[in-house]
């Protein structure tokens, strides 16, 4: 499950198997909202499949093994040209180059506002 987070500044996951491309190394320390820290031991791309058959490629995802959740940064989506709309238990993402709408509700199970 991935959580769309309006408070995080980057995409992050503790699970290496989600990456479609990956570079390991020492990428510093990630400071979390609970004042905890986690080393970032890798960075790469993650491709997510939605229930509508659409794929979303998240670039520059940080691999931090001590993070508890898979987080999608709304800020990074905005910076990547996505238009975000919340409502009726759904997040709809659209871009100038996208025909149709990405429906995240079924993929994430629930949306948490952080």
Backbone atoms as SQL, in Angstrom:
CREATE TABLE atoms (id INTEGER PRIMARY KEY, chain TEXT, resi INTEGER, resn TEXT, atom TEXT, x REAL, y REAL, z REAL);
INSERT INTO atoms VALUES
  (1, 'A', 1, 'UNK', 'N', 0.839, -1.167, 0.000),
  (2, 'A', 1, 'UNK', 'CA', 0.000, 0.000, 0.000),
  (3, 'A', 1, 'UNK', 'C', 0.893, 1.242, 0.000),
  (4, 'A', 2, 'UNK', 'N', 0.527, 2.218, -0.797),
  (5, 'A', 2, 'UNK', 'CA', 1.224, 3.496, -0.860),
  (6, 'A', 2, 'UNK', 'C', 0.316, 4.571, -0.300),
  (7, 'A', 3, 'UNK', 'N', 0.897, 5.484, 0.459),
  (8, 'A', 3, 'UNK', 'CA', 0.146, 6.582, 1.056),
  (9, 'A', 3, 'UNK', 'C', 0.570, 7.877, 0.374),
  (10, 'A', 4, 'UNK', 'N', -0.409, 8.602, -0.136),
  (11, 'A', 4, 'UNK', 'CA', -0.147, 9.912, -0.718),
  (12, 'A', 4, 'UNK', 'C', -0.064, 10.906, 0.433),
  (13, 'A', 5, 'UNK', 'N', 1.075, 11.582, 0.538),
  (14, 'A', 5, 'UNK', 'CA', 1.361, 12.417, 1.701),
  (15, 'A', 5, 'UNK', 'C', 1.624, 13.854, 1.257),
  (16, 'A', 6, 'UNK', 'N', 0.810, 14.764, 1.752),
  (17, 'A', 6, 'UNK', 'CA', 0.993, 16.175, 1.408),
  (18, 'A', 6, 'UNK', 'C', 2.098, 16.824, 2.233),
  (19, 'A', 7, 'UNK', 'N', 2.612, 16.132, 3.234),
  (20, 'A', 7, 'UNK', 'CA', 3.633, 16.702, 4.105),
  (21, 'A', 7, 'UNK', 'C', 5.049, 16.262, 3.794),
  (22, 'A', 8, 'UNK', 'N', 5.217, 15.189, 3.036),
  (23, 'A', 8, 'UNK', 'CA', 6.564, 14.709, 2.738),
  (24, 'A', 8, 'UNK', 'C', 7.115, 15.409, 1.496),
  (25, 'A', 9, 'UNK', 'N', 8.419, 15.587, 1.469),
  (26, 'A', 9, 'UNK', 'CA', 9.045, 16.286, 0.349),
  (27, 'A', 9, 'UNK', 'C', 9.647, 15.335, -0.673),
  (28, 'A', 10, 'UNK', 'N', 9.549, 14.025, -0.438),
  (29, 'A', 10, 'UNK', 'CA', 10.108, 13.063, -1.380),
  (30, 'A', 10, 'UNK', 'C', 9.322, 11.761, -1.349),
  (31, 'A', 11, 'UNK', 'N', 9.478, 10.986, -2.418),
  (32, 'A', 11, 'UNK', 'CA', 8.907, 9.639, -2.458),
  (33, 'A', 11, 'UNK', 'C', 9.871, 8.729, -1.698),
  (34, 'A', 12, 'UNK', 'N', 9.327, 7.820, -0.881),
  (35, 'A', 12, 'UNK', 'CA', 10.200, 6.957, -0.087),
  (36, 'A', 12, 'UNK', 'C', 9.524, 5.611, 0.164),
  (37, 'A', 13, 'UNK', 'N', 10.337, 4.561, 0.220),
  (38, 'A', 13, 'UNK', 'CA', 9.847, 3.225, 0.546),
  (39, 'A', 13, 'UNK', 'C', 10.924, 2.459, 1.315),
  (40, 'A', 14, 'UNK', 'N', 10.507, 1.547, 2.199),
  (41, 'A', 14, 'UNK', 'CA', 11.480, 0.684, 2.862),
  (42, 'A', 14, 'UNK', 'C', 11.771, -0.589, 2.057),
  (43, 'A', 15, 'UNK', 'N', 11.085, -0.783, 0.923),
  (44, 'A', 15, 'UNK', 'CA', 11.128, -2.071, 0.221),
  (45, 'A', 15, 'UNK', 'C', 11.900, -1.996, -1.097),
  (46, 'A', 16, 'UNK', 'N', 13.043, -2.626, -1.126),
  (47, 'A', 16, 'UNK', 'CA', 13.916, -2.599, -2.304),
  (48, 'A', 16, 'UNK', 'C', 13.272, -3.271, -3.513),
  (49, 'A', 17, 'UNK', 'N', 12.426, -4.258, -3.278),
  (50, 'A', 17, 'UNK', 'CA', 11.848, -5.011, -4.396),
  (51, 'A', 17, 'UNK', 'C', 10.896, -4.178, -5.254),
  (52, 'A', 18, 'UNK', 'N', 10.498, -3.006, -4.801),
  (53, 'A', 18, 'UNK', 'CA', 9.606, -2.151, -5.587),
  (54, 'A', 18, 'UNK', 'C', 10.327, -1.412, -6.715),
  (55, 'A', 19, 'UNK', 'N', 11.647, -1.346, -6.664),
  (56, 'A', 19, 'UNK', 'CA', 12.395, -0.531, -7.615),
  (57, 'A', 19, 'UNK', 'C', 12.542, -1.225, -8.968),
  (58, 'A', 20, 'UNK', 'N', 12.356, -0.440, -10.042),
  (59, 'A', 20, 'UNK', 'CA', 12.611, -0.934, -11.398),
  (60, 'A', 20, 'UNK', 'C', 14.015, -0.553, -11.850),
  (61, 'A', 21, 'UNK', 'N', 14.568, 0.492, -11.267),
  (62, 'A', 21, 'UNK', 'CA', 15.984, 0.836, -11.420),
  (63, 'A', 21, 'UNK', 'C', 16.466, 1.248, -10.033),
  (64, 'A', 22, 'UNK', 'N', 17.735, 0.993, -9.760),
  (65, 'A', 22, 'UNK', 'CA', 18.198, 1.182, -8.384),
  (66, 'A', 22, 'UNK', 'C', 19.699, 1.425, -8.362),
  (67, 'A', 23, 'UNK', 'N', 20.109, 2.396, -7.574),
  (68, 'A', 23, 'UNK', 'CA', 21.521, 2.656, -7.311),
  (69, 'A', 23, 'UNK', 'C', 21.719, 2.636, -5.805),
  (70, 'A', 24, 'UNK', 'N', 22.580, 1.734, -5.344),
  (71, 'A', 24, 'UNK', 'CA', 22.832, 1.671, -3.904),
  (72, 'A', 24, 'UNK', 'C', 23.979, 2.607, -3.538),
  (73, 'A', 25, 'UNK', 'N', 23.996, 3.006, -2.288),
  (74, 'A', 25, 'UNK', 'CA', 25.047, 3.895, -1.810),
  (75, 'A', 25, 'UNK', 'C', 24.624, 4.580, -0.528),
  (76, 'A', 26, 'UNK', 'N', 25.436, 5.519, -0.112),
  (77, 'A', 26, 'UNK', 'CA', 25.132, 6.305, 1.075),
  (78, 'A', 26, 'UNK', 'C', 24.555, 7.632, 0.600),
  (79, 'A', 27, 'UNK', 'N', 23.245, 7.794, 0.725),
  (80, 'A', 27, 'UNK', 'CA', 22.558, 8.992, 0.252),
  (81, 'A', 27, 'UNK', 'C', 22.087, 9.865, 1.411),
  (82, 'A', 28, 'UNK', 'N', 22.775, 9.778, 2.521),
  (83, 'A', 28, 'UNK', 'CA', 22.466, 10.640, 3.648),
  (84, 'A', 28, 'UNK', 'C', 21.432, 10.050, 4.579),
  (85, 'A', 29, 'UNK', 'N', 20.829, 10.933, 5.350),
  (86, 'A', 29, 'UNK', 'CA', 19.871, 10.540, 6.378),
  (87, 'A', 29, 'UNK', 'C', 18.544, 11.225, 6.104),
  (88, 'A', 30, 'UNK', 'N', 17.480, 10.483, 6.285),
  (89, 'A', 30, 'UNK', 'CA', 16.127, 10.996, 6.128),
  (90, 'A', 30, 'UNK', 'C', 15.564, 11.314, 7.505),
  (91, 'A', 31, 'UNK', 'N', 15.131, 12.542, 7.696),
  (92, 'A', 31, 'UNK', 'CA', 14.514, 12.931, 8.962),
  (93, 'A', 31, 'UNK', 'C', 13.007, 12.763, 8.825),
  (94, 'A', 32, 'UNK', 'N', 12.400, 12.068, 9.783),
  (95, 'A', 32, 'UNK', 'CA', 10.977, 11.750, 9.720),
  (96, 'A', 32, 'UNK', 'C', 10.164, 12.661, 10.627),
  (97, 'A', 33, 'UNK', 'N', 8.867, 12.663, 10.416),
  (98, 'A', 33, 'UNK', 'CA', 7.958, 13.515, 11.163),
  (99, 'A', 33, 'UNK', 'C', 7.917, 13.235, 12.651),
  (100, 'A', 34, 'UNK', 'N', 8.253, 12.011, 13.049),
  (101, 'A', 34, 'UNK', 'CA', 8.255, 11.663, 14.480),
  (102, 'A', 34, 'UNK', 'C', 9.615, 11.925, 15.125),
  (103, 'A', 35, 'UNK', 'N', 10.442, 12.706, 14.455),
  (104, 'A', 35, 'UNK', 'CA', 11.803, 13.050, 14.881),
  (105, 'A', 35, 'UNK', 'C', 12.774, 11.878, 14.789),
  (106, 'A', 36, 'UNK', 'N', 12.356, 10.772, 14.201),
  (107, 'A', 36, 'UNK', 'CA', 13.259, 9.658, 13.957),
  (108, 'A', 36, 'UNK', 'C', 14.079, 9.915, 12.705),
  (109, 'A', 37, 'UNK', 'N', 15.085, 9.072, 12.491),
  (110, 'A', 37, 'UNK', 'CA', 15.925, 9.174, 11.303),
  (111, 'A', 37, 'UNK', 'C', 16.109, 7.785, 10.698),
  (112, 'A', 38, 'UNK', 'N', 16.368, 7.762, 9.400),
  (113, 'A', 38, 'UNK', 'CA', 16.667, 6.519, 8.709),
  (114, 'A', 38, 'UNK', 'C', 17.706, 6.818, 7.643),
  (115, 'A', 39, 'UNK', 'N', 18.698, 5.964, 7.531),
  (116, 'A', 39, 'UNK', 'CA', 19.669, 6.108, 6.453),
  (117, 'A', 39, 'UNK', 'C', 18.979, 5.857, 5.119),
  (118, 'A', 40, 'UNK', 'N', 19.375, 6.606, 4.115),
  (119, 'A', 40, 'UNK', 'CA', 18.924, 6.363, 2.745),
  (120, 'A', 40, 'UNK', 'C', 20.038, 5.569, 2.076),
  (121, 'A', 41, 'UNK', 'N', 19.740, 4.299, 1.751),
  (122, 'A', 41, 'UNK', 'CA', 20.779, 3.401, 1.240),
  (123, 'A', 41, 'UNK', 'C', 20.667, 3.148, -0.253),
  (124, 'A', 42, 'UNK', 'N', 19.690, 3.788, -0.889),
  (125, 'A', 42, 'UNK', 'CA', 19.532, 3.627, -2.319),
  (126, 'A', 42, 'UNK', 'C', 18.542, 4.626, -2.870),
  (127, 'A', 43, 'UNK', 'N', 18.577, 4.781, -4.184),
  (128, 'A', 43, 'UNK', 'CA', 17.645, 5.673, -4.868),
  (129, 'A', 43, 'UNK', 'C', 17.379, 5.098, -6.256),
  (130, 'A', 44, 'UNK', 'N', 16.165, 5.315, -6.745),
  (131, 'A', 44, 'UNK', 'CA', 15.832, 4.800, -8.065),
  (132, 'A', 44, 'UNK', 'C', 14.405, 5.108, -8.445),
  (133, 'A', 45, 'UNK', 'N', 13.908, 4.345, -9.407),
  (134, 'A', 45, 'UNK', 'CA', 12.563, 4.548, -9.926),
  (135, 'A', 45, 'UNK', 'C', 11.651, 3.402, -9.510),
  (136, 'A', 46, 'UNK', 'N', 10.389, 3.741, -9.275),
  (137, 'A', 46, 'UNK', 'CA', 9.357, 2.760, -8.938),
  (138, 'A', 46, 'UNK', 'C', 8.198, 2.978, -9.895),
  (139, 'A', 47, 'UNK', 'N', 7.724, 1.911, -10.513),
  (140, 'A', 47, 'UNK', 'CA', 6.588, 1.992, -11.420),
  (141, 'A', 47, 'UNK', 'C', 5.371, 1.372, -10.733),
  (142, 'A', 48, 'UNK', 'N', 4.333, 2.187, -10.555),
  (143, 'A', 48, 'UNK', 'CA', 3.119, 1.727, -9.886),
  (144, 'A', 48, 'UNK', 'C', 2.028, 1.470, -10.905),
  (145, 'A', 49, 'UNK', 'N', 1.307, 0.382, -10.720),
  (146, 'A', 49, 'UNK', 'CA', 0.185, 0.005, -11.578),
  (147, 'A', 49, 'UNK', 'C', -1.113, 0.344, -10.855),
  (148, 'A', 50, 'UNK', 'N', -2.014, 1.054, -11.517),
  (149, 'A', 50, 'UNK', 'CA', -3.294, 1.392, -10.896),
  (150, 'A', 50, 'UNK', 'C', -4.351, 0.369, -11.276),
  (151, 'A', 51, 'UNK', 'N', -5.491, 0.458, -10.619),
  (152, 'A', 51, 'UNK', 'CA', -6.593, -0.450, -10.926),
  (153, 'A', 51, 'UNK', 'C', -7.182, -0.175, -12.306),
  (154, 'A', 52, 'UNK', 'N', -6.871, 0.972, -12.904),
  (155, 'A', 52, 'UNK', 'CA', -7.385, 1.319, -14.228),
  (156, 'A', 52, 'UNK', 'C', -6.409, 0.931, -15.336),
  (157, 'A', 53, 'UNK', 'N', -5.322, 0.247, -14.980),
  (158, 'A', 53, 'UNK', 'CA', -4.347, -0.173, -15.969),
  (159, 'A', 53, 'UNK', 'C', -3.334, 0.899, -16.332),
  (160, 'A', 54, 'UNK', 'N', -3.372, 2.012, -15.660),
  (161, 'A', 54, 'UNK', 'CA', -2.438, 3.103, -15.900),
  (162, 'A', 54, 'UNK', 'C', -1.205, 2.909, -15.034),
  (163, 'A', 55, 'UNK', 'N', -0.058, 3.289, -15.563),
  (164, 'A', 55, 'UNK', 'CA', 1.168, 3.210, -14.782),
  (165, 'A', 55, 'UNK', 'C', 1.621, 4.613, -14.398),
  (166, 'A', 56, 'UNK', 'N', 2.181, 4.710, -13.224),
  (167, 'A', 56, 'UNK', 'CA', 2.772, 5.955, -12.758),
  (168, 'A', 56, 'UNK', 'C', 4.218, 5.671, -12.399),
  (169, 'A', 57, 'UNK', 'N', 5.136, 6.358, -13.072),
  (170, 'A', 57, 'UNK', 'CA', 6.555, 6.187, -12.796),
  (171, 'A', 57, 'UNK', 'C', 6.993, 7.247, -11.797),
  (172, 'A', 58, 'UNK', 'N', 7.417, 6.794, -10.622),
  (173, 'A', 58, 'UNK', 'CA', 7.957, 7.684, -9.601),
  (174, 'A', 58, 'UNK', 'C', 9.468, 7.681, -9.736),
  (175, 'A', 59, 'UNK', 'N', 10.044, 8.834, -10.007),
  (176, 'A', 59, 'UNK', 'CA', 11.497, 8.948, -10.190),
  (177, 'A', 59, 'UNK', 'C', 12.143, 9.469, -8.914),
  (178, 'A', 60, 'UNK', 'N', 13.355, 9.043, -8.682),
  (179, 'A', 60, 'UNK', 'CA', 14.112, 9.533, -7.537),
  (180, 'A', 60, 'UNK', 'C', 13.578, 9.085, -6.193),
  (181, 'A', 61, 'UNK', 'N', 12.974, 7.899, -6.163),
  (182, 'A', 61, 'UNK', 'CA', 12.426, 7.362, -4.913),
  (183, 'A', 61, 'UNK', 'C', 13.585, 6.967, -3.998),
  (184, 'A', 62, 'UNK', 'N', 13.497, 7.354, -2.746),
  (185, 'A', 62, 'UNK', 'CA', 14.529, 7.025, -1.762),
  (186, 'A', 62, 'UNK', 'C', 14.218, 5.683, -1.104),
  (187, 'A', 63, 'UNK', 'N', 15.253, 4.875, -0.921),
  (188, 'A', 63, 'UNK', 'CA', 15.122, 3.603, -0.207),
  (189, 'A', 63, 'UNK', 'C', 15.658, 3.807, 1.207),
  (190, 'A', 64, 'UNK', 'N', 14.733, 3.857, 2.153),
  (191, 'A', 64, 'UNK', 'CA', 15.079, 4.054, 3.564),
  (192, 'A', 64, 'UNK', 'C', 14.468, 2.900, 4.357),
  (193, 'A', 65, 'UNK', 'N', 15.269, 1.907, 4.732),
  (194, 'A', 65, 'UNK', 'CA', 14.735, 0.670, 5.302),
  (195, 'A', 65, 'UNK', 'C', 13.996, 0.812, 6.629),
  (196, 'A', 66, 'UNK', 'N', 14.193, 1.908, 7.350),
  (197, 'A', 66, 'UNK', 'CA', 13.525, 2.051, 8.643),
  (198, 'A', 66, 'UNK', 'C', 12.278, 2.922, 8.588),
  (199, 'A', 67, 'UNK', 'N', 11.874, 3.313, 7.394),
  (200, 'A', 67, 'UNK', 'CA', 10.608, 4.028, 7.225),
  (201, 'A', 67, 'UNK', 'C', 9.494, 2.989, 7.294),
  (202, 'A', 68, 'UNK', 'N', 8.375, 3.317, 7.918),
  (203, 'A', 68, 'UNK', 'CA', 7.305, 2.333, 8.116),
  (204, 'A', 68, 'UNK', 'C', 6.341, 2.235, 6.943),
  (205, 'A', 69, 'UNK', 'N', 6.267, 3.276, 6.112),
  (206, 'A', 69, 'UNK', 'CA', 5.259, 3.313, 5.052),
  (207, 'A', 69, 'UNK', 'C', 5.894, 3.661, 3.711),
  (208, 'A', 70, 'UNK', 'N', 5.203, 3.279, 2.643),
  (209, 'A', 70, 'UNK', 'CA', 5.548, 3.712, 1.297),
  (210, 'A', 70, 'UNK', 'C', 4.837, 5.041, 1.075),
  (211, 'A', 71, 'UNK', 'N', 5.603, 6.107, 0.840),
  (212, 'A', 71, 'UNK', 'CA', 5.018, 7.439, 0.746),
  (213, 'A', 71, 'UNK', 'C', 5.211, 8.038, -0.642),
  (214, 'A', 72, 'UNK', 'N', 4.129, 8.593, -1.167),
  (215, 'A', 72, 'UNK', 'CA', 4.158, 9.349, -2.416),
  (216, 'A', 72, 'UNK', 'C', 4.033, 10.818, -2.048),
  (217, 'A', 73, 'UNK', 'N', 4.976, 11.613, -2.489),
  (218, 'A', 73, 'UNK', 'CA', 4.995, 13.036, -2.177),
  (219, 'A', 73, 'UNK', 'C', 4.112, 13.816, -3.152),
  (220, 'A', 74, 'UNK', 'N', 3.089, 14.485, -2.622),
  (221, 'A', 74, 'UNK', 'CA', 2.261, 15.347, -3.471),
  (222, 'A', 74, 'UNK', 'C', 3.096, 16.474, -4.061),
  (223, 'A', 75, 'UNK', 'N', 4.042, 16.964, -3.287),
  (224, 'A', 75, 'UNK', 'CA', 4.899, 18.045, -3.779),
  (225, 'A', 75, 'UNK', 'C', 5.683, 17.605, -5.010),
  (226, 'A', 76, 'UNK', 'N', 6.235, 16.379, -4.975),
  (227, 'A', 76, 'UNK', 'CA', 6.982, 15.879, -6.128),
  (228, 'A', 76, 'UNK', 'C', 6.066, 15.633, -7.319),
  (229, 'A', 77, 'UNK', 'N', 4.823, 15.185, -7.060),
  (230, 'A', 77, 'UNK', 'CA', 3.867, 15.029, -8.151),
  (231, 'A', 77, 'UNK', 'C', 3.564, 16.382, -8.785),
  (232, 'A', 78, 'UNK', 'N', 3.348, 17.391, -7.947),
  (233, 'A', 78, 'UNK', 'CA', 3.119, 18.751, -8.455),
  (234, 'A', 78, 'UNK', 'C', 4.305, 19.217, -9.294),
  (235, 'A', 79, 'UNK', 'N', 5.507, 19.040, -8.759),
  (236, 'A', 79, 'UNK', 'CA', 6.717, 19.458, -9.475),
  (237, 'A', 79, 'UNK', 'C', 6.895, 18.691, -10.782),
  (238, 'A', 80, 'UNK', 'N', 6.360, 17.473, -10.842),
  (239, 'A', 80, 'UNK', 'CA', 6.446, 16.654, -12.046),
  (240, 'A', 80, 'UNK', 'C', 5.359, 16.942, -13.065),
  (241, 'A', 81, 'UNK', 'N', 4.522, 17.936, -12.793),
  (242, 'A', 81, 'UNK', 'CA', 3.508, 18.327, -13.763),
  (243, 'A', 81, 'UNK', 'C', 2.145, 17.703, -13.560),
  (244, 'A', 82, 'UNK', 'N', 1.939, 17.017, -12.449),
  (245, 'A', 82, 'UNK', 'CA', 0.638, 16.412, -12.177),
  (246, 'A', 82, 'UNK', 'C', -0.278, 17.408, -11.490),
  (247, 'A', 83, 'UNK', 'N', -1.552, 17.321, -11.816),
  (248, 'A', 83, 'UNK', 'CA', -2.586, 18.100, -11.146),
  (249, 'A', 83, 'UNK', 'C', -3.312, 17.139, -10.217),
  (250, 'A', 84, 'UNK', 'N', -3.361, 17.453, -8.926),
  (251, 'A', 84, 'UNK', 'CA', -3.927, 16.559, -7.916),
  (252, 'A', 84, 'UNK', 'C', -5.300, 17.046, -7.483),
  (253, 'A', 85, 'UNK', 'N', -6.250, 16.128, -7.430),
  (254, 'A', 85, 'UNK', 'CA', -7.595, 16.451, -6.953),
  (255, 'A', 85, 'UNK', 'C', -8.035, 15.384, -5.960),
  (256, 'A', 86, 'UNK', 'N', -8.345, 15.805, -4.730),
  (257, 'A', 86, 'UNK', 'CA', -8.886, 14.910, -3.719),
  (258, 'A', 86, 'UNK', 'C', -10.386, 15.110, -3.642),
  (259, 'A', 87, 'UNK', 'N', -11.123, 14.012, -3.448),
  (260, 'A', 87, 'UNK', 'CA', -12.554, 14.106, -3.233),
  (261, 'A', 87, 'UNK', 'C', -13.217, 12.763, -3.399),
  (262, 'A', 88, 'UNK', 'N', -14.294, 12.559, -2.678),
  (263, 'A', 88, 'UNK', 'CA', -15.074, 11.323, -2.763),
  (264, 'A', 88, 'UNK', 'C', -14.197, 10.092, -2.593),
  (265, 'A', 89, 'UNK', 'N', -13.309, 10.134, -1.594),
  (266, 'A', 89, 'UNK', 'CA', -12.412, 9.026, -1.261),
  (267, 'A', 89, 'UNK', 'C', -11.490, 8.635, -2.408),
  (268, 'A', 90, 'UNK', 'N', -11.146, 9.593, -3.264),
  (269, 'A', 90, 'UNK', 'CA', -10.272, 9.313, -4.397),
  (270, 'A', 90, 'UNK', 'C', -9.246, 10.420, -4.550),
  (271, 'A', 91, 'UNK', 'N', -8.116, 10.045, -5.109),
  (272, 'A', 91, 'UNK', 'CA', -7.141, 11.008, -5.586),
  (273, 'A', 91, 'UNK', 'C', -7.112, 10.861, -7.093),
  (274, 'A', 92, 'UNK', 'N', -7.337, 11.939, -7.790),
  (275, 'A', 92, 'UNK', 'CA', -7.277, 11.915, -9.248),
  (276, 'A', 92, 'UNK', 'C', -6.067, 12.716, -9.693),
  (277, 'A', 93, 'UNK', 'N', -5.222, 12.079, -10.491),
  (278, 'A', 93, 'UNK', 'CA', -4.036, 12.722, -11.033),
  (279, 'A', 93, 'UNK', 'C', -4.232, 12.909, -12.524),
  (280, 'A', 94, 'UNK', 'N', -3.964, 14.088, -12.994),
  (281, 'A', 94, 'UNK', 'CA', -4.021, 14.341, -14.432),
  (282, 'A', 94, 'UNK', 'C', -2.778, 15.125, -14.832),
  (283, 'A', 95, 'UNK', 'N', -2.381, 14.949, -16.078),
  (284, 'A', 95, 'UNK', 'CA', -1.292, 15.736, -16.649),
  (285, 'A', 95, 'UNK', 'C', -1.728, 16.210, -18.018),
  (286, 'A', 96, 'UNK', 'N', -0.988, 17.131, -18.561),
  (287, 'A', 96, 'UNK', 'CA', -1.262, 17.613, -19.904),
  (288, 'A', 96, 'UNK', 'C', -1.160, 16.475, -20.911),
  (289, 'A', 97, 'UNK', 'N', -0.296, 15.491, -20.619),
  (290, 'A', 97, 'UNK', 'CA', -0.034, 14.405, -21.548),
  (291, 'A', 97, 'UNK', 'C', -0.854, 13.154, -21.271),
  (292, 'A', 98, 'UNK', 'N', -1.691, 13.185, -20.246),
  (293, 'A', 98, 'UNK', 'CA', -2.474, 12.019, -19.860),
  (294, 'A', 98, 'UNK', 'C', -3.897, 12.158, -20.367),
  (295, 'A', 99, 'UNK', 'N', -4.374, 11.124, -21.024),
  (296, 'A', 99, 'UNK', 'CA', -5.773, 11.075, -21.405),
  (297, 'A', 99, 'UNK', 'C', -6.470, 10.222, -20.371),
  (298, 'A', 100, 'UNK', 'N', -7.420, 10.775, -19.663),
  (299, 'A', 100, 'UNK', 'CA', -8.112, 10.042, -18.611),
  (300, 'A', 100, 'UNK', 'C', -7.601, 10.432, -17.242),
  (301, 'A', 101, 'UNK', 'N', -8.035, 9.681, -16.270),
  (302, 'A', 101, 'UNK', 'CA', -7.772, 10.009, -14.875),
  (303, 'A', 101, 'UNK', 'C', -7.243, 8.774, -14.166),
  (304, 'A', 102, 'UNK', 'N', -6.287, 8.962, -13.312),
  (305, 'A', 102, 'UNK', 'CA', -5.754, 7.877, -12.493),
  (306, 'A', 102, 'UNK', 'C', -6.572, 7.825, -11.214),
  (307, 'A', 103, 'UNK', 'N', -7.197, 6.699, -10.948),
  (308, 'A', 103, 'UNK', 'CA', -8.013, 6.516, -9.749),
  (309, 'A', 103, 'UNK', 'C', -7.209, 5.702, -8.746),
  (310, 'A', 104, 'UNK', 'N', -6.770, 6.355, -7.662),
  (311, 'A', 104, 'UNK', 'CA', -5.880, 5.720, -6.707),
  (312, 'A', 104, 'UNK', 'C', -6.602, 5.004, -5.588),
  (313, 'A', 105, 'UNK', 'N', -7.879, 5.221, -5.417),
  (314, 'A', 105, 'UNK', 'CA', -8.571, 4.698, -4.244),
  (315, 'A', 105, 'UNK', 'C', -8.392, 3.196, -4.099),
  (316, 'A', 106, 'UNK', 'N', -8.622, 2.446, -5.159),
  (317, 'A', 106, 'UNK', 'CA', -8.522, 0.990, -5.058),
  (318, 'A', 106, 'UNK', 'C', -7.084, 0.530, -4.845),
  (319, 'A', 107, 'UNK', 'N', -6.119, 1.313, -5.333),
  (320, 'A', 107, 'UNK', 'CA', -4.735, 0.891, -5.211),
  (321, 'A', 107, 'UNK', 'C', -4.220, 1.080, -3.790),
  (322, 'A', 108, 'UNK', 'N', -4.512, 2.193, -3.176),
  (323, 'A', 108, 'UNK', 'CA', -3.935, 2.453, -1.864),
  (324, 'A', 108, 'UNK', 'C', -4.821, 1.981, -0.726),
  (325, 'A', 109, 'UNK', 'N', -6.067, 1.667, -1.011),
  (326, 'A', 109, 'UNK', 'CA', -6.956, 1.187, 0.039),
  (327, 'A', 109, 'UNK', 'C', -7.571, 2.312, 0.831),
  (328, 'A', 110, 'UNK', 'N', -6.790, 3.296, 1.168),
  (329, 'A', 110, 'UNK', 'CA', -7.296, 4.481, 1.843),
  (330, 'A', 110, 'UNK', 'C', -6.282, 5.592, 1.637),
  (331, 'A', 111, 'UNK', 'N', -6.728, 6.789, 1.778),
  (332, 'A', 111, 'UNK', 'CA', -5.836, 7.928, 1.640),
  (333, 'A', 111, 'UNK', 'C', -5.689, 8.572, 3.001),
  (334, 'A', 112, 'UNK', 'N', -4.476, 8.736, 3.431),
  (335, 'A', 112, 'UNK', 'CA', -4.201, 9.381, 4.708),
  (336, 'A', 112, 'UNK', 'C', -3.678, 10.779, 4.461),
  (337, 'A', 113, 'UNK', 'N', -4.275, 11.754, 5.100),
  (338, 'A', 113, 'UNK', 'CA', -3.781, 13.117, 5.027),
  (339, 'A', 113, 'UNK', 'C', -2.843, 13.324, 6.197),
  (340, 'A', 114, 'UNK', 'N', -1.595, 13.623, 5.907),
  (341, 'A', 114, 'UNK', 'CA', -0.585, 13.774, 6.952),
  (342, 'A', 114, 'UNK', 'C', -0.157, 15.226, 7.021);
